[in-house]
Coordinates of C-alpha atoms in Angstrom, one line a residue:
Chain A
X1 CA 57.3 58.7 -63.6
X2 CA 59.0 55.9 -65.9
X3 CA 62.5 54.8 -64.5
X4 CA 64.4 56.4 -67.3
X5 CA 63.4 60.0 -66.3
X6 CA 63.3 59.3 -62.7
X7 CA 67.2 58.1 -62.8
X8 CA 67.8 61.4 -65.2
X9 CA 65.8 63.8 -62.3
X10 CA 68.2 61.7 -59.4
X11 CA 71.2 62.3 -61.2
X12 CA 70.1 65.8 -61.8
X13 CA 69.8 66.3 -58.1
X14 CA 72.4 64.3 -57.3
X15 CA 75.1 67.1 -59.4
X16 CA 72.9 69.9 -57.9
X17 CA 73.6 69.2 -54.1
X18 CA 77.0 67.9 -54.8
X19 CA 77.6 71.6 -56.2
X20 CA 75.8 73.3 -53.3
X21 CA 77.9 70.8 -51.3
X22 CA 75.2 69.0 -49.3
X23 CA 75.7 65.4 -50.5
X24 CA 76.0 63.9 -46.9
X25 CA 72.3 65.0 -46.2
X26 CA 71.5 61.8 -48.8
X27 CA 69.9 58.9 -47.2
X28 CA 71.8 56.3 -49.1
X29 CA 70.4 53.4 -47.0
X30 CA 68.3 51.7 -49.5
X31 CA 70.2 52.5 -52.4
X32 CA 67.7 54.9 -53.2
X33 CA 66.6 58.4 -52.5
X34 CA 63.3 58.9 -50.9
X35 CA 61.0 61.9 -52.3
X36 CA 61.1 63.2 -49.0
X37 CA 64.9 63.0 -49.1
X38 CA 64.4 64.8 -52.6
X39 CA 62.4 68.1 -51.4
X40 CA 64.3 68.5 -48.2
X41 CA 67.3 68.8 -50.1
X42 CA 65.9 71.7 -52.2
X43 CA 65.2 73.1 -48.9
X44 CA 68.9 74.1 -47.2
X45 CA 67.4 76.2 -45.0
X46 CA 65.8 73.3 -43.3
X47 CA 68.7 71.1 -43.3
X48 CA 71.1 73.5 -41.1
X49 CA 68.6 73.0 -38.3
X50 CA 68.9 69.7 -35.9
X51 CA 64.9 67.9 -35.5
X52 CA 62.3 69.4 -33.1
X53 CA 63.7 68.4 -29.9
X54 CA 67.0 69.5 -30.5
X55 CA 66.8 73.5 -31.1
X56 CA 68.3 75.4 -28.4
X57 CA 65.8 77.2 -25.8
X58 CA 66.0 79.4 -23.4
X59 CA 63.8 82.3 -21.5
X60 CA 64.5 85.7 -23.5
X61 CA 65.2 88.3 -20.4
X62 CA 64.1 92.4 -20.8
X63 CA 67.3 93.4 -21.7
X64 CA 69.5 90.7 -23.3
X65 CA 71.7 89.6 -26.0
X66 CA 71.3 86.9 -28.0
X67 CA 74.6 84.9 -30.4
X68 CA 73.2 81.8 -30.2
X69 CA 70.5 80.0 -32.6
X70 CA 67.1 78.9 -31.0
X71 CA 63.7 79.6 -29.5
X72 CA 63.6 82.5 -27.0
X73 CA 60.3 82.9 -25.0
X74 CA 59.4 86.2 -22.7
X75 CA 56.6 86.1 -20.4
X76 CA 55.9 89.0 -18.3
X77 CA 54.8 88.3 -14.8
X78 CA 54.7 92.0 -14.1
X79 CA 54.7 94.6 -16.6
X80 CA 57.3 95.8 -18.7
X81 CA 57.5 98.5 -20.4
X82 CA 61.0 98.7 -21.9
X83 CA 63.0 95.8 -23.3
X84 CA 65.1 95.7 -25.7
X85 CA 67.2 92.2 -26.8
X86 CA 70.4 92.6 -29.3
X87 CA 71.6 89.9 -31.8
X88 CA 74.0 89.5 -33.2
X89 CA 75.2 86.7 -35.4
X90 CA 79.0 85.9 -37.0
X91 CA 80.1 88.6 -39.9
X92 CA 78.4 86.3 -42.5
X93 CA 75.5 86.1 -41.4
X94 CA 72.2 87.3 -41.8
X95 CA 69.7 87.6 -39.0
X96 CA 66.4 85.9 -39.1
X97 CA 63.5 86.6 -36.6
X98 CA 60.2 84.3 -36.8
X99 CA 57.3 85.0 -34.8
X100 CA 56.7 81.9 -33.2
X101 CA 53.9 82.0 -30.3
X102 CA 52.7 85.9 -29.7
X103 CA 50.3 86.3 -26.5
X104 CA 50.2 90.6 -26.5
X105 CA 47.4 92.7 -26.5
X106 CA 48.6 95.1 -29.5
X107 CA 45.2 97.7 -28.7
X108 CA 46.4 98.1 -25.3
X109 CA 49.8 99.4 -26.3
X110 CA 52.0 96.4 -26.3
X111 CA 54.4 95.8 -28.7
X112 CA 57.2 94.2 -30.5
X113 CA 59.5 95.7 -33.1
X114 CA 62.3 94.7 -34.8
X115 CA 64.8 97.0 -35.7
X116 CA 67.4 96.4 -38.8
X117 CA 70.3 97.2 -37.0
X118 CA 71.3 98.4 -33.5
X119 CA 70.6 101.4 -32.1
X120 CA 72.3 103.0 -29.0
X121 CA 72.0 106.4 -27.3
X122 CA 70.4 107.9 -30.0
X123 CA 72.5 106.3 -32.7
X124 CA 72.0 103.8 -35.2
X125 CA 74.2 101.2 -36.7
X126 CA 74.5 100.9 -39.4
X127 CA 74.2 104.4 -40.1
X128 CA 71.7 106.1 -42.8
X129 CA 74.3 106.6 -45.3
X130 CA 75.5 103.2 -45.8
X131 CA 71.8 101.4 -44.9
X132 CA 69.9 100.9 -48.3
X133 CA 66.6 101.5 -46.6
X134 CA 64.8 104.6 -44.8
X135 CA 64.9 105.0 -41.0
X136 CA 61.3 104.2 -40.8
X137 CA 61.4 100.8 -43.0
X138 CA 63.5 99.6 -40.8
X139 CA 61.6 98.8 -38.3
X140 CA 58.8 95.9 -38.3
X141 CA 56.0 96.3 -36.0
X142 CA 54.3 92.7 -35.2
X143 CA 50.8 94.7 -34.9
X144 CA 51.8 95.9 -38.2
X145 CA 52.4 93.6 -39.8
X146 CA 53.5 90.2 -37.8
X147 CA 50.4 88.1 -38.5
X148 CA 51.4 88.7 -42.8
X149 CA 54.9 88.5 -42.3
X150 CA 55.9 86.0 -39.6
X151 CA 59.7 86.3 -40.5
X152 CA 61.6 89.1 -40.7
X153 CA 65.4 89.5 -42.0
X154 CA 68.2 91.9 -41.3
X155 CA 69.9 93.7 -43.7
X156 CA 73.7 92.7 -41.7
X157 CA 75.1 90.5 -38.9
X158 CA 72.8 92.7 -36.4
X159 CA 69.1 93.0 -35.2
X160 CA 67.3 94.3 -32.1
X161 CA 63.8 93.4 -30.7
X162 CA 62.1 96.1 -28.3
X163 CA 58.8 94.8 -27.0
X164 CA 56.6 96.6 -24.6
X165 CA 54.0 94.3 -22.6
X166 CA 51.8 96.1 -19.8
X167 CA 49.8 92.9 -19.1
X168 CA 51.2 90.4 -16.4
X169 CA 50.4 86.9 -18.3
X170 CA 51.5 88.0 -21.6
X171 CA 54.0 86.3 -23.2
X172 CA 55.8 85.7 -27.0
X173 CA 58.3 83.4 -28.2
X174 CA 60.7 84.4 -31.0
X175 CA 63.4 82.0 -33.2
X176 CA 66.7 83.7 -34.1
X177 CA 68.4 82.0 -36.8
X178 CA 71.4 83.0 -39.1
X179 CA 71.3 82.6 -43.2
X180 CA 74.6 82.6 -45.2
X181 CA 75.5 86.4 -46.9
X182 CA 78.3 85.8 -49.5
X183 CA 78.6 89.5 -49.5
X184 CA 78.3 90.9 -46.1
X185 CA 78.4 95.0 -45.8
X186 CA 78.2 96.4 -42.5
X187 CA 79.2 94.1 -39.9
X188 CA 80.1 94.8 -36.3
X189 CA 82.4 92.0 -35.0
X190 CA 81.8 89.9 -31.9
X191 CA 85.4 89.8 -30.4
X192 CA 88.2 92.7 -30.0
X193 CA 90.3 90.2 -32.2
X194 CA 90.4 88.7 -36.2
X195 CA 90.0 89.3 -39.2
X196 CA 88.3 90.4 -42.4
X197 CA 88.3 91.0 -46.3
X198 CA 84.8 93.0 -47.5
X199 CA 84.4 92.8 -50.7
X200 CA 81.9 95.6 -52.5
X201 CA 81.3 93.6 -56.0
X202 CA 79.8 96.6 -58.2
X203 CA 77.9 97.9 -56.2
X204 CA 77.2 101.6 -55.4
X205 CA 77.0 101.5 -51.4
X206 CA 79.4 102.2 -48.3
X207 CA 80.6 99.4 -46.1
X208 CA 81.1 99.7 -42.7
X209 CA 82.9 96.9 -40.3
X210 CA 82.1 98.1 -36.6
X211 CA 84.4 96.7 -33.8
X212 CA 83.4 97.8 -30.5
X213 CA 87.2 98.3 -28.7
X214 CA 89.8 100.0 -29.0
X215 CA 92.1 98.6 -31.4
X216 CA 95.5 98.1 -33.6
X217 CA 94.2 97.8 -37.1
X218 CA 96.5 96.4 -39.7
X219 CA 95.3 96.8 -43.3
X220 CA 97.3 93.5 -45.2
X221 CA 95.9 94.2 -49.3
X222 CA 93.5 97.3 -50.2
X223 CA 92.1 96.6 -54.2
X224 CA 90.2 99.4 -56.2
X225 CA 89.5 98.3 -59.4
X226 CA 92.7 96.8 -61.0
X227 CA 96.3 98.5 -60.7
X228 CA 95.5 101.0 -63.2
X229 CA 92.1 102.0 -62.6
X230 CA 92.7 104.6 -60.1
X231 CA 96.0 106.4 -60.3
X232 CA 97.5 107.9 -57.1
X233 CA 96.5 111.5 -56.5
X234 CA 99.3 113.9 -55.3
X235 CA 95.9 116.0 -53.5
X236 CA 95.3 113.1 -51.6
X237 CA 92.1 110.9 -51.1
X238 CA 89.7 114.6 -52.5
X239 CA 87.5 113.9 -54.6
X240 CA 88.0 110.1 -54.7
X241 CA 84.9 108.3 -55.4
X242 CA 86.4 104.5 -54.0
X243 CA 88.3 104.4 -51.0
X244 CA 88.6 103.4 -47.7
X245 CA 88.5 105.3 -44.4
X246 CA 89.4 104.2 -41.2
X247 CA 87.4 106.2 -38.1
X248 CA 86.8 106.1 -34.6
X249 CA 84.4 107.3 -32.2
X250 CA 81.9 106.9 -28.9
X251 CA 78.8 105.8 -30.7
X252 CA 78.0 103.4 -33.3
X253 CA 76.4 106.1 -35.8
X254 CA 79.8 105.8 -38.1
X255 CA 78.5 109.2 -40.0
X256 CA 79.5 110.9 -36.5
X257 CA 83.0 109.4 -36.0
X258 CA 86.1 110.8 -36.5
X259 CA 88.2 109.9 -39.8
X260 CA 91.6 108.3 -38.6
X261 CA 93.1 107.6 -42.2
X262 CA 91.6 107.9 -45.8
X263 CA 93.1 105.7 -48.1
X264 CA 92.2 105.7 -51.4
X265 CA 94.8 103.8 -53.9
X266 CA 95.6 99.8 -53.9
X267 CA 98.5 98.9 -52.2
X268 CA 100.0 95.6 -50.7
X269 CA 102.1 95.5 -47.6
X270 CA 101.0 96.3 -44.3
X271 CA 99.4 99.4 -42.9
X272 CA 99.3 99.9 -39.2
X273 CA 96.9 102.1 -36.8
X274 CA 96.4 102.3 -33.3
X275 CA 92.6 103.8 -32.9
X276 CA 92.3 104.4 -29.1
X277 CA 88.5 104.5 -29.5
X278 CA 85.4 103.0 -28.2
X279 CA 84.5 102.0 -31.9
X280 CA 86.8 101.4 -34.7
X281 CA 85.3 101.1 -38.0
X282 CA 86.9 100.2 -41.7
X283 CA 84.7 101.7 -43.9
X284 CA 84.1 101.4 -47.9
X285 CA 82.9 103.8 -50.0
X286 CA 82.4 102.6 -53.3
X287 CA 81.1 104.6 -56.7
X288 CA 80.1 100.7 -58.3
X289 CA 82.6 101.2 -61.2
X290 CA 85.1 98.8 -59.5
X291 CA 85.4 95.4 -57.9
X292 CA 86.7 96.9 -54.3
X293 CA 88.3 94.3 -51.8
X294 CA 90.0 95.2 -48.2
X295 CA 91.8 92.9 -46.3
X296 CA 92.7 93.3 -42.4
X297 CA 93.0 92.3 -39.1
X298 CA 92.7 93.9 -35.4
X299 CA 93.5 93.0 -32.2
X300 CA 92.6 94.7 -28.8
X301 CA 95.1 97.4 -27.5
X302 CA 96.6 97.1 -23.8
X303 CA 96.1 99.4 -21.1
X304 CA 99.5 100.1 -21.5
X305 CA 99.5 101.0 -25.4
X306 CA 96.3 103.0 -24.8
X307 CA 98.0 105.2 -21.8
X308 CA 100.5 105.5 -24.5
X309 CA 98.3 106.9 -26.8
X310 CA 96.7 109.1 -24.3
X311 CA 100.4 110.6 -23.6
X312 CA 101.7 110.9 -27.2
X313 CA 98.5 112.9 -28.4
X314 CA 97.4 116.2 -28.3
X315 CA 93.8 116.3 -29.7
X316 CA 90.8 116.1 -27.8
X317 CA 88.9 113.3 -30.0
X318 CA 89.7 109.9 -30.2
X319 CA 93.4 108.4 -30.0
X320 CA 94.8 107.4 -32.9
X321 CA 99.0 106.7 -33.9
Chain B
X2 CA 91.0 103.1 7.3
X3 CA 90.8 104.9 3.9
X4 CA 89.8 102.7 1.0
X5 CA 90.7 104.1 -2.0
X6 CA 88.9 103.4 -5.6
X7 CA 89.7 102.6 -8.9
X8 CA 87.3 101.4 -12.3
X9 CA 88.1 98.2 -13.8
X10 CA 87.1 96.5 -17.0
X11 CA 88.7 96.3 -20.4
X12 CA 88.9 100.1 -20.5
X13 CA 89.8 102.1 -17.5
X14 CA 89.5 105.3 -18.1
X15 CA 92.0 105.9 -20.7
X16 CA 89.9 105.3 -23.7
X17 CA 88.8 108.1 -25.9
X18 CA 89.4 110.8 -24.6
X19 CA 86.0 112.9 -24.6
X20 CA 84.5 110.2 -22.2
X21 CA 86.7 110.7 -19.2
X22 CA 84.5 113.5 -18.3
X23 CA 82.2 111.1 -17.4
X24 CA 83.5 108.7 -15.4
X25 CA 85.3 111.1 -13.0
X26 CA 81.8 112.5 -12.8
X27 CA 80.6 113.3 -9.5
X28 CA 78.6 109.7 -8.0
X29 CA 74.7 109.0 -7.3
X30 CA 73.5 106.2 -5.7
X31 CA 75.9 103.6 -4.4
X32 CA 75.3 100.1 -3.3
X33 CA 76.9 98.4 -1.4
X34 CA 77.3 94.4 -2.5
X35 CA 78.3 91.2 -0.7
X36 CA 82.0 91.8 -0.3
X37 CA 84.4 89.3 -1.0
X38 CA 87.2 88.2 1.4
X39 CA 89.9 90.8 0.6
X40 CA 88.2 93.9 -1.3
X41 CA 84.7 95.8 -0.5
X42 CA 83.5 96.1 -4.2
X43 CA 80.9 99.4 -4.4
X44 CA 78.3 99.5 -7.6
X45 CA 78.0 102.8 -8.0
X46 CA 75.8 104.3 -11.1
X47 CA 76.2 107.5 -12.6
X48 CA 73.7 108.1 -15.1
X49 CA 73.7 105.3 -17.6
X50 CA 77.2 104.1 -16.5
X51 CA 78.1 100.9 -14.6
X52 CA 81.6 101.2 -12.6
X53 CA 82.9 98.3 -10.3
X54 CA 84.5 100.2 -7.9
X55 CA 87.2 98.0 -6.4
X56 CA 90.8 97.7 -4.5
X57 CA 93.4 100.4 -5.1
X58 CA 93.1 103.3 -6.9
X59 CA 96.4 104.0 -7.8
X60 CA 97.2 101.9 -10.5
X61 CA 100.2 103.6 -11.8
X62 CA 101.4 102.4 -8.8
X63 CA 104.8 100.3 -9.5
X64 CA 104.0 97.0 -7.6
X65 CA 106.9 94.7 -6.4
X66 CA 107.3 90.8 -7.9
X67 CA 105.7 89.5 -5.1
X68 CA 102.8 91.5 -5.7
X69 CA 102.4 89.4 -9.3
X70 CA 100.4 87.3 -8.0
X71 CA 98.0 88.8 -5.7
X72 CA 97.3 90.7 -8.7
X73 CA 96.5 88.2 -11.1
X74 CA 94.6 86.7 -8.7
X75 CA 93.1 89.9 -7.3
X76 CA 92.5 90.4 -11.6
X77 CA 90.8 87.1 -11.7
X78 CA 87.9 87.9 -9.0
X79 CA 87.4 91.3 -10.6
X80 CA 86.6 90.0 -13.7
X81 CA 84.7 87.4 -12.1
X82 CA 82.2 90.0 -9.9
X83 CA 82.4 92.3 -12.7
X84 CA 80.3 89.3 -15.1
X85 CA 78.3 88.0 -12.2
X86 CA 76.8 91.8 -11.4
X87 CA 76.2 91.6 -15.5
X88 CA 74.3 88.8 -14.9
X89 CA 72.4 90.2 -12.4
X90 CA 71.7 93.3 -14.1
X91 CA 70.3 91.6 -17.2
X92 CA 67.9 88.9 -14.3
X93 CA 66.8 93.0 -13.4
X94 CA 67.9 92.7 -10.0
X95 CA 69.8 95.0 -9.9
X96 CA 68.1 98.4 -10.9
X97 CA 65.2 99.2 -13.3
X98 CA 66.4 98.2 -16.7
X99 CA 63.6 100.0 -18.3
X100 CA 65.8 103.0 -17.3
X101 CA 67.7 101.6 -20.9
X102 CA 65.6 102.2 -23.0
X103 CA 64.1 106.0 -24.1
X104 CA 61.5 107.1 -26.8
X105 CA 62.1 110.0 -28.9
X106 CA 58.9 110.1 -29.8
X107 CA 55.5 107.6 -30.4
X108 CA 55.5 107.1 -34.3
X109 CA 51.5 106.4 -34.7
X110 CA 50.7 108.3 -37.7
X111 CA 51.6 106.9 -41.0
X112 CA 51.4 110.1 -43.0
X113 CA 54.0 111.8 -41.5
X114 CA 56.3 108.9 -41.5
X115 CA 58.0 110.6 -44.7
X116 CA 59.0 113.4 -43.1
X117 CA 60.1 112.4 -39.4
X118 CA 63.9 113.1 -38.3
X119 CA 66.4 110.5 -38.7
X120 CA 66.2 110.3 -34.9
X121 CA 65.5 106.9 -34.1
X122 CA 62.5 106.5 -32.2
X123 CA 63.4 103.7 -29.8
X124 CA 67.2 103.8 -28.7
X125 CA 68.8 102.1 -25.7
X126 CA 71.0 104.3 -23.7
X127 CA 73.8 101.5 -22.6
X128 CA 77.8 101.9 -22.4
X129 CA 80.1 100.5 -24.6
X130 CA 81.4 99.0 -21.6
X131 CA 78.1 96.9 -20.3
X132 CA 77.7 96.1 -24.1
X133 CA 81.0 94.2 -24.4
X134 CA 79.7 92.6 -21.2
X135 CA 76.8 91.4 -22.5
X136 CA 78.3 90.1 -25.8
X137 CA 81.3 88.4 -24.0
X138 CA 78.3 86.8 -22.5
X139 CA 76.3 86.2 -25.4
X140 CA 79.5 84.4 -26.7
X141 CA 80.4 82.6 -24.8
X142 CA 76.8 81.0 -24.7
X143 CA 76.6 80.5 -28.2
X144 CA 80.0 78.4 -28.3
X145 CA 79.0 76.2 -25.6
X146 CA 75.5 75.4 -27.3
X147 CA 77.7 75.3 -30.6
X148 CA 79.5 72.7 -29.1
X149 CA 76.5 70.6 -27.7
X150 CA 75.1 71.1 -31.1
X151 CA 78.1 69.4 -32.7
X152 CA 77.9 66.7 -30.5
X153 CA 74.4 65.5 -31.0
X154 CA 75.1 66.1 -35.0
X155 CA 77.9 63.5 -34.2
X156 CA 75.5 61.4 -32.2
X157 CA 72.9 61.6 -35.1
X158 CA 75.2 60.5 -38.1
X159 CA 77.0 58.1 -36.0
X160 CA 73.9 56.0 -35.4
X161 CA 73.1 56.7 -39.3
X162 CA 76.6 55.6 -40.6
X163 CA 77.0 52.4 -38.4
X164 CA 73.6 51.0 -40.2
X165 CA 74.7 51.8 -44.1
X166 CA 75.8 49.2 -46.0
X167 CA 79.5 49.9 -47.1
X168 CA 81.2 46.5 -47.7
X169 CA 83.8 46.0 -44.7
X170 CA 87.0 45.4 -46.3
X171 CA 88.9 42.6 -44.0
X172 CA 92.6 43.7 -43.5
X173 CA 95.2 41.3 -43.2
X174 CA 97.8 42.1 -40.4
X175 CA 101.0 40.5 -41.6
X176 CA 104.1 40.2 -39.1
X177 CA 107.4 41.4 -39.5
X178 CA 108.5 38.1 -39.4
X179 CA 106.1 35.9 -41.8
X180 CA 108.1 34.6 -44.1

């Protein structure tokens, strides 16, 4: 490569990374970048991680759940026949599951599975109507189809494993990792407390943000379209093809929870619920015309504020007021 | 002496209202753990639900000031048990965890895979309660290795940056009274 077109390819990749942002990964020791330097660059994915010796490792246990990035081992030393591991990663996140080391003996009935989602007494999160993909893709089988696809991604901030090994001595060892999502849809949040603007960019999907607690939601900034897109219906939210619903419930399936409050024109200012539920969801429903945006935050009701609730209501479903 | 009993955790009963049926449910098994120094905590299981059965019932009850702080304290230990026996549970020594998880049905034939119920074939029959348990847990883990994490990146770069070569630009100190 003559010098003139290896300078132009450096400061190529030089405006590249500084755009993505990952400038401080260049070795400028020598005054020069090294082609190694050059390819792991290209390769962001790679960078996130700390070398070999640093990746965080721990013994996976039968039932277990799993925030953390790193290589999880099980080894059974009796059989087990029912394990199931949750992840769960931060709302932007992806979740990625790599087959690392797998000792099971598939034609004697063990197993590992990965399922796109959680599932929980019979219900499913997300739930079918806001998942792009069929109950049955959802789940990868490693004796399916581990040995062509060592790495399998999650759809949202949650994934479960269930694994099945009957033989004493068998083992497998899994890495979790999260990957960025600039757009996530369907999220279930890892503390009773925050905050949270989903965006649905033209797209023709539901969005679903799952916190498991009972909680004071307050809406801040709801967008459909621009101002005049979508005029204010004096029949209510009937019939609207964009709007937001807020539900609660005791499962995670949110196409079995209760609707709280349908909201369905953009307003600014701040819109307050008390959802005395096990789960509270925000869900989007969005008809892809519009750029859809909601912005909120939630904290954890009080024992005292939910006895409240219990007091003040009348209906025999989840609290809400 | 009678020992009266009350469920603890985040959400004591008042929650939604359809699942108080099951908590006042009738018990099953009960056992019986290492009790601490002031209250005899019971696990008692009923179905697929956890309880730490601890203390005083009556929780309505209105407690004089200098009650505070034997309750904050008393609060304290509860939460304390309540995340060790979590522990435990997920080690499996307490109880068959297997008992978590049920199959709807074996999905083995490919052909059919079109027409099978939205019923998910492998689901794990845990509370909301033990799930926030386990996820309070999970957090709390993946801060701390967050935090480790951090520190060896700071480790890492700090042995990179002492060696560059950035000219060291000597400052001059002058004092307040140099002419």
């Amino acid at each position: 490569m003559s010098c003139n077109s290896r300078a132009q390819l450096c400061f190529l990749l030089l405006s590249v990374t500084a755009l993505r942002g990952q400038s401080r990964y260049l070795d400028a020791q020598e005054n020069e970048i090294s082609s190694e330097g050059l390819f792991a660059l290209l390769n962001s994915e790679l960078k996130r991680e700390l070398p070999e010796e640093y990746v965080y490792r721990r013994p996976l246990r039968c039932l277990d759940m799993v925030a953390a990035e790193g290589q999880f081992t099980f080894k059974a030393d009796h059989p087990q026949l029912n394990c199931a591991v949750f992840f769960i990663g931060e709302p932007n996140d992806i979740i990625s599951i790599e087959y690392d080391s797998i000792n099971i003996n598939c034609r004697e009935g063990d197993f590992i599975k990965v399922f796109d989602g959680w599932v929980m007494k019979g219900e499913k999160f997300p739930s079918s109507q806001d998942h792009l993909l069929p109950l049955y893709e959802r789940y990868s089988d490693y004796c399916d189809s581990g040995e062509a696809h060592p790495v399998v991604r999650s759809s949202q901030n949650v994934a479960m494993v269930f694994f099945r090994l009957h033989q004493s001595g068998s083992s497998f060892s899994i890495t979790f990792r999260k990957v960025f999502n600039p757009f996530p849809c369907n999220v279930i949040s890892q503390t009773p407390e925050g905050r949270f603007s989903m965006v649905i960019p033209q797209q023709h999907r539901n969005c679903s943000y799952s916190i498991i607690y009972p909680v004071e939601i307050q809406i801040g900034e709801l967008s459909l379209g621009h101002h005049n897109d979508l005029k204010r219906s004096i029949h209510g939210c009937a019939g609207a093809r964009d709007f937001v619903e807020l539900l609660g419930g005791n499962g995670v399936d949110t196409s079995k929870m209760f609707p709280m409050a349908d909201l369905c024109y953009s307003f600014n200012g701040p819109v307050q619920l008390k959802v005395g539920c096990d789960n509270t969801v925000v869900r989007m429903v969005s008809s892809g015309k519009f750029v859809n945006r909601v912005t909120f935050q939630y904290r954890l009701l009080g024992h005292q504020e939910l006895a409240k609730l219990k007091r003040n209501s009348v209906e025999d479903m989840c609290l809400s007021g | 002496m009678g020992r009266e009993t009350a469920s603890v955790g985040i959400h004591t009963g008042s929650g939604c209202f359809k699942g108080r049926g099951a908590i006042d449910g009738s018990s099953q098994q009960v056992a019986e753990l290492d009790p601490p120094q002031q209250t005899q905590p019971i696990l008692a299981r009923l179905g697929a639900e956890y309880f730490i059965r601890l203390g005083n019932k009556n929780k309505n009850n209105h407690r004089a000031p200098s009650d505070m702080h034997l309750d904050s304290s008393l609060a304290v230990s509860k939460r304390a048990l309540q995340l060790q026996l979590t522990q435990r549970l997920l080690e499996g020594k307490v109880g068959n965890i297997g008992r978590f998880v049920s199959y709807a049905h074996q999905p083995d034939d490919s052909t059919d895979r079109e027409r099978r119920s939205e019923e998910p074939p492998i689901s794990l029959d845990l509370t909301f309660h033990l799930l926030r348990e386990v996820l309070e847990m999970a957090r709390a883990e993946q801060l701390a290795q967050q935090a480790h994490s951090n520190r060896k990146m700071m480790e890492i770069f700090g042995k990179h940056t002492s060696r560059s070569r950035w000219p060291v630009v000597p400052l001059k100190m002058y004092s307040n009274d140099h002419v």
